[in-house]
């Protein structure tokens, strides 16, 4: 028996009104007939007067497998039209809800990308910490510059090329109370740094040494470790204080 004959016999068993509605609603072609099912009516046997059967269209995709959707656009449209399963029968997704879903997906993607970039930057910083020489964009180097012998030259701390006291224009003797300034020119064990490390001129080096001895002698700065206030500020991430400038008339010898 062909599908057309099977449909005709099934429609005859329905009442006249329901048969016309089913005839108008359903197609009798062979591909669409694969999506139909014969279900027994509740409350009747299989007779012309009792209840007969009821035809129901199976929701799905042609071929029998509803999950066999190879088109991503169709899959997204079907997902949005059916709505979320947690909506508990509130109907299809509205335009505003679709917009919210797309925004949530975009935020999730942005968060994922930011985490990936942060992880890559952390890895790069870990590798850069092992490089004794910092290369800049546009630097020209030879293969010899990458050898261990040349890289070892950059491990030592070089003295500043300019005098910081002359650049800022302040008198070191007026800033003996500034613990951050005093700690910059002395070691944690209380020794005054040499001019090779500070880069100061002989006159400014003597003034800085005098300011350090004055601060230690007055008990304003410890002589064997860093200043407690300096350690507290460095742990909290506060910037260090810059020495205040003094005019020529206010300079004290």
PDB file of C-alpha atoms in Angstrom:
ATOM      1  CA  UNK A   1       0.000   0.000   0.000  1.00  0.00           C
ATOM      2  CA  UNK A   2       1.427   3.384  -0.974  1.00  0.00           C
ATOM      3  CA  UNK A   3       1.654   6.373   1.363  1.00  0.00           C
ATOM      4  CA  UNK A   4      -1.128   8.205  -0.514  1.00  0.00           C
ATOM      5  CA  UNK A   5      -3.505   5.274  -0.124  1.00  0.00           C
ATOM      6  CA  UNK A   6      -2.536   4.963   3.552  1.00  0.00           C
ATOM      7  CA  UNK A   7      -3.283   8.643   4.185  1.00  0.00           C
ATOM      8  CA  UNK A   8      -6.617   8.430   2.372  1.00  0.00           C
ATOM      9  CA  UNK A   9      -7.732   5.470   4.460  1.00  0.00           C
ATOM     10  CA  UNK A  10      -6.588   7.215   7.654  1.00  0.00           C
ATOM     11  CA  UNK A  11      -8.466  10.410   6.829  1.00  0.00           C
ATOM     12  CA  UNK A  12     -11.670   8.473   6.089  1.00  0.00           C
ATOM     13  CA  UNK A  13     -11.674   7.129   9.656  1.00  0.00           C
ATOM     14  CA  UNK A  14     -11.751  10.661  11.110  1.00  0.00           C
ATOM     15  CA  UNK A  15     -14.954  12.726  11.518  1.00  0.00           C
ATOM     16  CA  UNK A  16     -15.926  14.948   8.632  1.00  0.00           C
ATOM     17  CA  UNK A  17     -14.793  18.275  10.217  1.00  0.00           C
ATOM     18  CA  UNK A  18     -11.528  16.913  11.555  1.00  0.00           C
ATOM     19  CA  UNK A  19     -10.861  15.143   8.274  1.00  0.00           C
ATOM     20  CA  UNK A  20     -11.192  18.368   6.311  1.00  0.00           C
ATOM     21  CA  UNK A  21      -8.909  20.189   8.735  1.00  0.00           C
ATOM     22  CA  UNK A  22      -6.294  17.465   8.575  1.00  0.00           C
ATOM     23  CA  UNK A  23      -6.585  17.355   4.787  1.00  0.00           C
ATOM     24  CA  UNK A  24      -5.936  21.072   4.553  1.00  0.00           C
ATOM     25  CA  UNK A  25      -3.182  21.077   7.189  1.00  0.00           C
ATOM     26  CA  UNK A  26      -1.177  18.051   6.067  1.00  0.00           C
ATOM     27  CA  UNK A  27       0.424  17.359   2.746  1.00  0.00           C
ATOM     28  CA  UNK A  28       0.085  13.976   1.051  1.00  0.00           C
ATOM     29  CA  UNK A  29       3.488  13.906  -0.561  1.00  0.00           C
ATOM     30  CA  UNK A  30       5.847  11.060   0.175  1.00  0.00           C
ATOM     31  CA  UNK A  31       8.621  13.014   2.035  1.00  0.00           C
ATOM     32  CA  UNK A  32       6.095  14.659   4.375  1.00  0.00           C
ATOM     33  CA  UNK A  33       4.387  11.366   5.033  1.00  0.00           C
ATOM     34  CA  UNK A  34       7.502  10.187   6.869  1.00  0.00           C
ATOM     35  CA  UNK A  35       6.776  12.718   9.588  1.00  0.00           C
ATOM     36  CA  UNK A  36       3.253  11.449  10.386  1.00  0.00           C
ATOM     37  CA  UNK A  37       2.178   8.957  13.033  1.00  0.00           C
ATOM     38  CA  UNK A  38      -1.067   7.089  13.643  1.00  0.00           C
ATOM     39  CA  UNK A  39      -2.151   7.351  17.275  1.00  0.00           C
ATOM     40  CA  UNK A  40      -5.252   5.655  18.740  1.00  0.00           C
ATOM     41  CA  UNK A  41      -7.925   7.982  20.043  1.00  0.00           C
ATOM     42  CA  UNK A  42      -8.523   7.973  23.763  1.00  0.00           C
ATOM     43  CA  UNK A  43     -11.789   6.249  24.558  1.00  0.00           C
ATOM     44  CA  UNK A  44     -12.454   4.163  21.527  1.00  0.00           C
ATOM     45  CA  UNK A  45     -11.457   1.101  19.601  1.00  0.00           C
ATOM     46  CA  UNK A  46     -10.683   0.920  15.988  1.00  0.00           C
ATOM     47  CA  UNK A  47     -14.150   1.275  14.409  1.00  0.00           C
ATOM     48  CA  UNK A  48     -15.883   3.801  12.222  1.00  0.00           C
ATOM     49  CA  UNK A  49     -18.223   4.829  15.038  1.00  0.00           C
ATOM     50  CA  UNK A  50     -15.921   4.633  18.091  1.00  0.00           C
ATOM     51  CA  UNK A  51     -12.901   6.768  17.909  1.00  0.00           C
ATOM     52  CA  UNK A  52     -10.619   5.538  15.178  1.00  0.00           C
ATOM     53  CA  UNK A  53      -7.157   6.975  15.031  1.00  0.00           C
ATOM     54  CA  UNK A  54      -5.576  10.414  15.118  1.00  0.00           C
ATOM     55  CA  UNK A  55      -2.861  11.672  12.811  1.00  0.00           C
ATOM     56  CA  UNK A  56      -0.025  13.651  14.398  1.00  0.00           C
ATOM     57  CA  UNK A  57       2.950  15.241  12.687  1.00  0.00           C
ATOM     58  CA  UNK A  58       6.295  14.352  14.239  1.00  0.00           C
ATOM     59  CA  UNK A  59       8.323  17.477  14.938  1.00  0.00           C
ATOM     60  CA  UNK A  60      11.813  17.037  13.571  1.00  0.00           C
ATOM     61  CA  UNK A  61      13.929  17.109  10.491  1.00  0.00           C
ATOM     62  CA  UNK A  62      13.407  15.027   7.419  1.00  0.00           C
ATOM     63  CA  UNK A  63      15.296  11.845   7.772  1.00  0.00           C
ATOM     64  CA  UNK A  64      14.084  10.842  11.233  1.00  0.00           C
ATOM     65  CA  UNK A  65      16.903  12.390  13.310  1.00  0.00           C
ATOM     66  CA  UNK A  66      15.900  15.750  14.846  1.00  0.00           C
ATOM     67  CA  UNK A  67      19.464  16.446  15.994  1.00  0.00           C
ATOM     68  CA  UNK A  68      20.948  16.043  12.533  1.00  0.00           C
ATOM     69  CA  UNK A  69      21.228  19.766  11.798  1.00  0.00           C
ATOM     70  CA  UNK A  70      24.275  20.657   9.759  1.00  0.00           C
ATOM     71  CA  UNK A  71      23.443  24.355   9.308  1.00  0.00           C
ATOM     72  CA  UNK A  72      24.576  26.514  12.266  1.00  0.00           C
ATOM     73  CA  UNK A  73      22.157  29.302  11.332  1.00  0.00           C
ATOM     74  CA  UNK A  74      19.201  26.928  11.339  1.00  0.00           C
ATOM     75  CA  UNK A  75      20.362  25.473  14.643  1.00  0.00           C
ATOM     76  CA  UNK A  76      20.521  28.941  16.220  1.00  0.00           C
ATOM     77  CA  UNK A  77      17.123  29.901  14.854  1.00  0.00           C
ATOM     78  CA  UNK A  78      15.566  26.682  16.109  1.00  0.00           C
ATOM     79  CA  UNK A  79      17.161  27.198  19.528  1.00  0.00           C
ATOM     80  CA  UNK A  80      15.849  30.734  19.786  1.00  0.00           C
ATOM     81  CA  UNK A  81      12.393  29.780  18.532  1.00  0.00           C
ATOM     82  CA  UNK A  82      11.993  26.868  20.895  1.00  0.00           C
ATOM     83  CA  UNK A  83      13.362  28.885  23.835  1.00  0.00           C
ATOM     84  CA  UNK A  84      15.243  27.721  26.842  1.00  0.00           C
ATOM     85  CA  UNK A  85      14.077  24.490  28.433  1.00  0.00           C
ATOM     86  CA  UNK A  86      14.130  26.193  31.829  1.00  0.00           C
ATOM     87  CA  UNK A  87      11.507  28.717  30.758  1.00  0.00           C
ATOM     88  CA  UNK A  88       8.826  26.217  31.923  1.00  0.00           C
ATOM     89  CA  UNK A  89       6.478  26.771  28.996  1.00  0.00           C
ATOM     90  CA  UNK A  90       6.508  30.573  28.831  1.00  0.00           C
ATOM     91  CA  UNK A  91       6.660  30.585  25.054  1.00  0.00           C
ATOM     92  CA  UNK A  92       9.399  31.424  22.551  1.00  0.00           C
ATOM     93  CA  UNK A  93      12.235  33.819  23.267  1.00  0.00           C
ATOM     94  CA  UNK A  94      11.411  37.464  22.636  1.00  0.00           C
ATOM     95  CA  UNK A  95      13.631  39.981  20.846  1.00  0.00           C
ATOM     96  CA  UNK A  96      14.827  41.516  24.120  1.00  0.00           C
ATOM     97  CA  UNK A  97      15.699  38.120  25.550  1.00  0.00           C
ATOM     98  CA  UNK A  98      17.576  37.257  22.365  1.00  0.00           C
ATOM     99  CA  UNK A  99      19.543  40.480  22.746  1.00  0.00           C
ATOM    100  CA  UNK A 100      20.338  39.648  26.378  1.00  0.00           C
ATOM    101  CA  UNK A 101      21.506  36.174  25.405  1.00  0.00           C
ATOM    102  CA  UNK A 102      23.797  37.595  22.736  1.00  0.00           C
ATOM    103  CA  UNK A 103      25.188  40.175  25.181  1.00  0.00           C
ATOM    104  CA  UNK A 104      25.891  37.489  27.774  1.00  0.00           C
ATOM    105  CA  UNK A 105      27.707  35.403  25.186  1.00  0.00           C
ATOM    106  CA  UNK A 106      29.729  38.450  24.117  1.00  0.00           C
ATOM    107  CA  UNK A 107      30.675  39.222  27.714  1.00  0.00           C
ATOM    108  CA  UNK A 108      31.728  35.625  28.285  1.00  0.00           C
ATOM    109  CA  UNK A 109      33.890  35.720  25.151  1.00  0.00           C
ATOM    110  CA  UNK A 110      35.495  39.019  26.192  1.00  0.00           C
ATOM    111  CA  UNK A 111      36.255  37.658  29.660  1.00  0.00           C
ATOM    112  CA  UNK A 112      37.804  34.548  28.133  1.00  0.00           C
ATOM    113  CA  UNK A 113      39.976  36.644  25.819  1.00  0.00           C
ATOM    114  CA  UNK A 114      41.105  38.947  28.641  1.00  0.00           C
ATOM    115  CA  UNK A 115      42.119  35.972  30.784  1.00  0.00           C
ATOM    116  CA  UNK A 116      44.081  34.531  27.870  1.00  0.00           C
ATOM    117  CA  UNK A 117      45.862  37.843  27.230  1.00  0.00           C
ATOM    118  CA  UNK A 118      46.674  38.193  30.928  1.00  0.00           C
ATOM    119  CA  UNK A 119      48.114  34.678  31.010  1.00  0.00           C
ATOM    120  CA  UNK A 120      50.240  35.384  27.929  1.00  0.00           C
ATOM    121  CA  UNK A 121      51.528  38.671  29.345  1.00  0.00           C
ATOM    122  CA  UNK A 122      52.419  36.975  32.644  1.00  0.00           C
ATOM    123  CA  UNK A 123      54.363  34.317  30.748  1.00  0.00           C
ATOM    124  CA  UNK A 124      56.168  37.002  28.765  1.00  0.00           C
ATOM    125  CA  UNK A 125      57.087  38.912  31.920  1.00  0.00           C
ATOM    126  CA  UNK A 126      58.455  35.735  33.496  1.00  0.00           C
ATOM    127  CA  UNK A 127      60.765  35.213  30.535  1.00  0.00           C
ATOM    128  CA  UNK A 128      61.791  38.879  30.467  1.00  0.00           C
ATOM    129  CA  UNK A 129      62.871  38.689  34.099  1.00  0.00           C
ATOM    130  CA  UNK A 130      65.739  36.413  33.023  1.00  0.00           C
ATOM    131  CA  UNK A 131      67.005  38.899  30.431  1.00  0.00           C
ATOM    132  CA  UNK A 132      69.761  41.109  31.862  1.00  0.00           C
ATOM    133  CA  UNK A 133      69.448  43.576  28.986  1.00  0.00           C
ATOM    134  CA  UNK A 134      66.225  45.296  28.018  1.00  0.00           C
ATOM    135  CA  UNK A 135      65.853  45.575  24.278  1.00  0.00           C
ATOM    136  CA  UNK A 136      63.790  48.359  22.759  1.00  0.00           C
ATOM    137  CA  UNK A 137      62.066  48.694  19.416  1.00  0.00           C
ATOM    138  CA  UNK A 138      64.560  49.739  16.751  1.00  0.00           C
ATOM    139  CA  UNK A 139      67.709  48.484  18.514  1.00  0.00           C
ATOM    140  CA  UNK A 140      70.313  47.000  16.192  1.00  0.00           C
ATOM    141  CA  UNK A 141      72.265  44.074  17.572  1.00  0.00           C
ATOM    142  CA  UNK A 142      74.614  41.392  16.329  1.00  0.00           C
ATOM    143  CA  UNK A 143      74.725  37.703  17.233  1.00  0.00           C
ATOM    144  CA  UNK A 144      77.634  38.461  19.546  1.00  0.00           C
ATOM    145  CA  UNK A 145      75.387  40.749  21.615  1.00  0.00           C
ATOM    146  CA  UNK A 146      73.278  37.709  22.504  1.00  0.00           C
ATOM    147  CA  UNK A 147      76.244  35.679  23.731  1.00  0.00           C
ATOM    148  CA  UNK A 148      76.667  35.021  27.477  1.00  0.00           C
ATOM    149  CA  UNK A 149      79.832  37.131  27.561  1.00  0.00           C
ATOM    150  CA  UNK A 150      78.048  40.250  26.342  1.00  0.00           C
ATOM    151  CA  UNK A 151      74.948  39.578  28.408  1.00  0.00           C
ATOM    152  CA  UNK A 152      77.046  39.324  31.545  1.00  0.00           C
ATOM    153  CA  UNK A 153      78.176  42.925  31.106  1.00  0.00           C
ATOM    154  CA  UNK A 154      74.621  44.116  31.675  1.00  0.00           C
ATOM    155  CA  UNK A 155      74.150  42.256  34.943  1.00  0.00           C
ATOM    156  CA  UNK A 156      76.140  44.829  36.908  1.00  0.00           C
ATOM    157  CA  UNK A 157      74.405  47.979  38.011  1.00  0.00           C
ATOM    158  CA  UNK A 158      75.765  51.031  36.255  1.00  0.00           C
ATOM    159  CA  UNK A 159      76.111  54.406  37.896  1.00  0.00           C
ATOM    160  CA  UNK A 160      73.733  57.190  36.826  1.00  0.00           C
ATOM    161  CA  UNK A 161      75.133  59.400  34.114  1.00  0.00           C
ATOM    162  CA  UNK A 162      73.734  62.640  35.599  1.00  0.00           C
ATOM    163  CA  UNK A 163      73.661  64.113  39.081  1.00  0.00           C
ATOM    164  CA  UNK A 164      70.147  63.797  40.505  1.00  0.00           C
ATOM    165  CA  UNK A 165      70.731  66.662  42.958  1.00  0.00           C
ATOM    166  CA  UNK A 166      71.586  69.069  40.154  1.00  0.00           C
ATOM    167  CA  UNK A 167      68.624  67.905  38.077  1.00  0.00           C
ATOM    168  CA  UNK A 168      66.072  68.422  40.850  1.00  0.00           C
ATOM    169  CA  UNK A 169      67.743  71.516  42.269  1.00  0.00           C
ATOM    170  CA  UNK A 170      67.515  70.888  46.012  1.00  0.00           C
ATOM    171  CA  UNK A 171      69.905  70.994  48.924  1.00  0.00           C
ATOM    172  CA  UNK A 172      70.543  67.557  50.494  1.00  0.00           C
ATOM    173  CA  UNK A 173      71.163  69.140  53.908  1.00  0.00           C
ATOM    174  CA  UNK A 174      67.594  70.469  53.972  1.00  0.00           C
ATOM    175  CA  UNK A 175      66.121  67.026  53.404  1.00  0.00           C
ATOM    176  CA  UNK A 176      67.768  65.038  56.197  1.00  0.00           C
ATOM    177  CA  UNK A 177      64.268  64.387  57.618  1.00  0.00           C
ATOM    178  CA  UNK A 178      63.129  62.758  54.387  1.00  0.00           C
ATOM    179  CA  UNK A 179      63.602  59.065  55.131  1.00  0.00           C
ATOM    180  CA  UNK A 180      63.035  58.012  51.508  1.00  0.00           C
ATOM    181  CA  UNK A 181      65.814  60.334  50.331  1.00  0.00           C
ATOM    182  CA  UNK A 182      68.191  59.140  53.025  1.00  0.00           C
ATOM    183  CA  UNK A 183      67.454  55.477  52.299  1.00  0.00           C
ATOM    184  CA  UNK A 184      68.218  55.977  48.614  1.00  0.00           C
ATOM    185  CA  UNK A 185      71.874  56.845  49.265  1.00  0.00           C
ATOM    186  CA  UNK A 186      72.687  54.323  51.986  1.00  0.00           C
ATOM    187  CA  UNK A 187      72.764  50.548  52.226  1.00  0.00           C
ATOM    188  CA  UNK A 188      70.448  48.519  54.504  1.00  0.00           C
ATOM    189  CA  UNK A 189      73.468  48.045  56.811  1.00  0.00           C
ATOM    190  CA  UNK A 190      73.940  51.786  57.380  1.00  0.00           C
ATOM    191  CA  UNK A 191      76.860  52.434  55.032  1.00  0.00           C
ATOM    192  CA  UNK A 192      76.921  55.440  52.709  1.00  0.00           C
ATOM    193  CA  UNK A 193      76.993  54.483  49.050  1.00  0.00           C
ATOM    194  CA  UNK A 194      80.020  55.390  46.964  1.00  0.00           C
ATOM    195  CA  UNK A 195      79.833  58.037  44.277  1.00  0.00           C
ATOM    196  CA  UNK A 196      80.249  55.284  41.678  1.00  0.00           C
ATOM    197  CA  UNK A 197      76.806  54.034  42.686  1.00  0.00           C
ATOM    198  CA  UNK A 198      75.103  57.349  43.365  1.00  0.00           C
ATOM    199  CA  UNK A 199      76.510  59.255  40.374  1.00  0.00           C
ATOM    200  CA  UNK A 200      76.784  62.489  42.388  1.00  0.00           C
ATOM    201  CA  UNK A 201      79.402  65.158  42.030  1.00  0.00           C
ATOM    202  CA  UNK A 202      81.945  65.388  44.874  1.00  0.00           C
ATOM    203  CA  UNK A 203      80.231  68.445  46.375  1.00  0.00           C
ATOM    204  CA  UNK A 204      76.792  66.856  46.395  1.00  0.00           C
ATOM    205  CA  UNK A 205      78.241  63.547  47.581  1.00  0.00           C
ATOM    206  CA  UNK A 206      79.687  65.242  50.670  1.00  0.00           C
ATOM    207  CA  UNK A 207      76.379  67.003  51.382  1.00  0.00           C
ATOM    208  CA  UNK A 208      74.449  63.740  51.108  1.00  0.00           C
ATOM    209  CA  UNK A 209      76.915  61.986  53.431  1.00  0.00           C
ATOM    210  CA  UNK A 210      76.568  64.819  55.953  1.00  0.00           C
ATOM    211  CA  UNK A 211      72.758  64.606  55.784  1.00  0.00           C
ATOM    212  CA  UNK A 212      72.866  60.840  56.360  1.00  0.00           C
ATOM    213  CA  UNK A 213      75.147  61.153  59.378  1.00  0.00           C
ATOM    214  CA  UNK A 214      72.927  63.909  60.775  1.00  0.00           C
ATOM    215  CA  UNK A 215      69.755  61.810  60.399  1.00  0.00           C
ATOM    216  CA  UNK A 216      71.366  58.790  62.054  1.00  0.00           C
ATOM    217  CA  UNK A 217      72.909  60.875  64.842  1.00  0.00           C
ATOM    218  CA  UNK A 218      69.579  62.538  65.674  1.00  0.00           C
ATOM    219  CA  UNK A 219      67.803  59.193  65.724  1.00  0.00           C
ATOM    220  CA  UNK A 220      65.566  60.023  62.760  1.00  0.00           C
ATOM    221  CA  UNK A 221      66.779  57.114  60.658  1.00  0.00           C
ATOM    222  CA  UNK A 222      67.988  53.630  61.644  1.00  0.00           C
ATOM    223  CA  UNK A 223      71.536  52.678  60.824  1.00  0.00           C
ATOM    224  CA  UNK A 224      71.264  48.917  60.386  1.00  0.00           C
ATOM    225  CA  UNK A 225      68.016  48.412  58.432  1.00  0.00           C
ATOM    226  CA  UNK A 226      65.502  50.251  56.267  1.00  0.00           C
ATOM    227  CA  UNK A 227      63.211  52.820  57.761  1.00  0.00           C
ATOM    228  CA  UNK A 228      59.972  51.219  59.071  1.00  0.00           C
ATOM    229  CA  UNK A 229      57.839  53.898  57.436  1.00  0.00           C
ATOM    230  CA  UNK A 230      59.562  53.266  54.114  1.00  0.00           C
ATOM    231  CA  UNK A 231      58.907  49.544  54.349  1.00  0.00           C
ATOM    232  CA  UNK A 232      55.258  50.157  55.229  1.00  0.00           C
ATOM    233  CA  UNK A 233      54.741  52.480  52.271  1.00  0.00           C
ATOM    234  CA  UNK A 234      56.509  50.132  49.868  1.00  0.00           C
ATOM    235  CA  UNK A 235      54.354  47.216  51.001  1.00  0.00           C
ATOM    236  CA  UNK A 236      51.187  49.259  50.525  1.00  0.00           C
ATOM    237  CA  UNK A 237      52.268  50.434  47.067  1.00  0.00           C
ATOM    238  CA  UNK A 238      52.508  54.172  47.849  1.00  0.00           C
ATOM    239  CA  UNK A 239      54.920  56.296  45.770  1.00  0.00           C
ATOM    240  CA  UNK A 240      58.060  57.630  47.378  1.00  0.00           C
ATOM    241  CA  UNK A 241      58.357  61.305  48.275  1.00  0.00           C
ATOM    242  CA  UNK A 242      60.344  63.682  46.078  1.00  0.00           C
ATOM    243  CA  UNK A 243      62.718  66.048  47.904  1.00  0.00           C
ATOM    244  CA  UNK A 244      61.353  69.563  48.091  1.00  0.00           C
ATOM    245  CA  UNK A 245      63.148  72.312  46.213  1.00  0.00           C
ATOM    246  CA  UNK A 246      64.745  75.183  48.102  1.00  0.00           C
ATOM    247  CA  UNK A 247      65.703  78.617  46.915  1.00  0.00           C
ATOM    248  CA  UNK A 248      69.213  80.019  47.161  1.00  0.00           C
ATOM    249  CA  UNK A 249      68.296  82.254  50.088  1.00  0.00           C
ATOM    250  CA  UNK A 250      66.874  79.327  52.088  1.00  0.00           C
ATOM    251  CA  UNK A 251      69.900  77.077  51.661  1.00  0.00           C
ATOM    252  CA  UNK A 252      71.667  76.299  54.883  1.00  0.00           C
ATOM    253  CA  UNK A 253      75.244  75.174  55.223  1.00  0.00           C
TER     254      UNK A 253
END
